[in-house]
Amino acid sequence: MMEPNTRPRRFQLLVFDWDGTVADSTAPIVHAVQAAYHDLGLLPPTENAARYIIGLELGKAFTTLSPEQPERMITGLLERYRYHYLLGDAEIPLFDGMRALLEKLDRQHYLLGVATGKSRKGLDRVLRQKNLMKRFHATRCADESFSKPHPEMLLHLMERLGVAPEQTLMIGDTTHDILMAKNARVPALAVSYGAHDKDILRQNQPLDIVDSVAALDTWLAMHG
């Protein structure tokens, strides 16, 4: 049954980043990045540096971390990263309350999308694992578009679902998400429980910053 809505709706389409926004995957990603460097005998990046590149297409992520490395070394890092990440991929949970929130938003007839730095294969795998394949109306991945912060992922989702930028909200945990939204002329809401801390998120001027899934639920009820 549709939940009552007593006010005009500002947004029709809610686009979620995945890692660090829907799924609690920041720590596993950081571990896999650092382990990849260890495997190849390279000095691993700091935790903060590894957290910064979360959300970027993987190739761009590693070239951002190590611009001095030749292509063959970047390829090796990608291979080792995937090995370590996939060891624990199936155990990565959704953030507490996220499944219930997605179900609620679906009942309220929002259009739901995903714009992620994951590959199509990776996103489809986790959507199947979490039984969420039918929850989202459209999804877009980094191997199908330019990497964040380029606006192409959002532009594609809006075109596919027939929603204007001002009726779309990007929800993400990184500056890459906020800047992608700005480049697409889409409002952005930041969450501070993922990869990037509140100070750096604030510098990029999202509509607001929320600190938990419960706070995200409340914000959407008040402003969505």
XYZ file of N, CA, C and O in Angstrom, residues 29 31-45 58-59 61-85:
172
model
N 37.454 -2.234 0.944
C 38.106 -1.646 -0.226
C 39.493 -1.150 0.133
O 40.477 -1.396 -0.591
N 41.424 -2.190 2.532
C 42.276 -3.361 2.741
C 42.732 -3.960 1.418
O 43.919 -4.301 1.253
N 41.817 -4.092 0.453
C 42.164 -4.696 -0.838
C 43.154 -3.824 -1.600
O 44.070 -4.336 -2.264
N 42.982 -2.499 -1.533
C 43.925 -1.593 -2.188
C 45.313 -1.763 -1.588
O 46.319 -1.943 -2.305
N 45.417 -1.711 -0.271
C 46.728 -1.801 0.375
C 47.360 -3.172 0.158
O 48.577 -3.270 -0.072
N 46.539 -4.221 0.181
C 47.066 -5.573 -0.044
C 47.606 -5.729 -1.457
O 48.614 -6.428 -1.675
N 46.954 -5.092 -2.432
C 47.441 -5.161 -3.816
C 48.844 -4.585 -3.927
O 49.721 -5.152 -4.618
N 49.089 -3.469 -3.263
C 50.423 -2.872 -3.284
C 51.443 -3.780 -2.588
O 52.566 -3.953 -3.083
N 51.060 -4.356 -1.456
C 51.954 -5.285 -0.764
C 52.341 -6.443 -1.681
O 53.508 -6.846 -1.741
N 51.371 -6.993 -2.402
C 51.622 -8.146 -3.260
C 52.676 -7.848 -4.322
O 53.428 -8.744 -4.722
N 52.705 -6.607 -4.812
C 53.639 -6.238 -5.877
C 54.898 -5.570 -5.342
O 55.708 -5.051 -6.120
N 55.082 -5.614 -4.037
C 56.297 -5.059 -3.441
C 56.361 -3.547 -3.475
O 57.464 -2.972 -3.439
N 55.211 -2.895 -3.518
C 55.152 -1.441 -3.555
C 54.703 -0.896 -2.209
O 53.999 -1.568 -1.457
N 55.123 0.323 -1.905
C 54.688 0.973 -0.683
C 53.192 1.257 -0.791
O 52.751 1.959 -1.710
N 52.395 0.722 0.122
C 50.945 0.922 0.004
C 50.551 2.349 0.358
O 51.230 3.021 1.144
N 49.455 2.824 -0.191
C 48.964 4.152 0.163
C 48.456 4.171 1.600
O 48.124 3.131 2.170
N 38.054 1.877 -11.386
C 39.247 1.278 -10.787
C 40.550 1.708 -11.459
O 41.544 1.989 -10.789
N 40.563 1.731 -12.777
C 41.774 2.158 -13.463
C 42.153 3.581 -13.093
O 43.325 3.882 -12.808
N 41.274 5.076 -10.377
C 41.627 5.076 -8.959
C 43.107 4.781 -8.765
O 43.813 5.492 -8.026
N 43.598 3.742 -9.439
C 45.000 3.369 -9.239
C 45.958 4.325 -9.936
O 47.060 4.566 -9.427
N 45.571 4.893 -11.055
C 46.449 5.897 -11.669
C 46.447 7.185 -10.856
O 47.446 7.921 -10.850
N 45.363 7.462 -10.147
C 45.343 8.608 -9.234
C 46.272 8.364 -8.061
O 47.014 9.267 -7.636
N 46.270 7.151 -7.524
C 47.158 6.823 -6.409
C 48.616 6.762 -6.835
O 49.501 7.173 -6.071
N 48.878 6.251 -8.025
C 50.260 6.006 -8.464
C 50.466 6.466 -9.900
O 50.671 5.653 -10.819
N 50.441 7.776 -10.139
C 50.580 8.269 -11.514
C 51.938 7.961 -12.129
O 52.082 7.988 -13.348
N 52.921 7.646 -11.287
C 54.267 7.366 -11.790
C 54.426 5.927 -12.273
O 55.424 5.596 -12.933
N 53.472 5.051 -11.976
C 53.614 3.644 -12.319
C 53.249 3.381 -13.777
O 52.301 3.968 -14.299
N 53.997 2.484 -14.453
C 53.673 2.152 -15.849
C 52.373 1.360 -15.933
O 51.880 0.819 -14.939
N 51.855 1.269 -17.139
C 50.566 0.619 -17.347
C 50.565 -0.830 -16.870
O 49.578 -1.304 -16.288
N 51.673 -1.538 -17.075
C 51.716 -2.947 -16.670
C 51.595 -3.093 -15.157
O 51.009 -4.060 -14.652
N 52.141 -2.129 -14.409
C 52.038 -2.189 -12.957
C 50.616 -1.856 -12.508
O 50.093 -2.480 -11.580
N 49.981 -0.899 -13.183
C 48.581 -0.588 -12.864
C 47.709 -1.814 -13.125
O 46.822 -2.147 -12.326
N 47.983 -2.508 -14.235
C 47.232 -3.727 -14.542
C 47.412 -4.763 -13.444
O 46.450 -5.423 -13.020
N 48.641 -4.906 -12.960
C 48.912 -5.836 -11.867
C 48.200 -5.453 -10.582
O 47.655 -6.314 -9.878
N 48.163 -4.168 -10.283
C 47.448 -3.707 -9.093
C 45.955 -3.998 -9.195
O 45.321 -4.421 -8.219
N 45.403 -3.775 -10.375
C 43.987 -4.081 -10.579
C 43.697 -5.556 -10.352
O 42.707 -5.912 -9.696
N 44.554 -6.422 -10.861
C 44.354 -7.860 -10.700
C 44.415 -8.274 -9.238
O 43.586 -9.049 -8.750
N 45.413 -7.750 -8.519
C 45.557 -8.121 -7.116
C 44.441 -7.515 -6.263
O 43.974 -8.135 -5.298
N 44.029 -6.307 -6.603
C 42.902 -5.700 -5.877
C 41.667 -6.577 -6.011
O 40.989 -6.874 -5.019
N 41.331 -6.969 -7.218
C 40.130 -7.777 -7.431
C 40.219 -9.089 -6.651
O 39.220 -9.553 -6.079
N 41.411 -9.690 -6.629
C 41.594 -10.943 -5.885
C 41.237 -10.737 -4.414
O 40.445 -11.500 -3.839
N 41.821 -9.723 -3.793
C 41.601 -9.518 -2.364
C 40.166 -9.077 -2.076
O 39.563 -9.532 -1.100
N 39.613 -8.222 -2.909
C 38.251 -7.733 -2.663
C 37.241 -8.870 -2.765
O 36.328 -8.987 -1.935
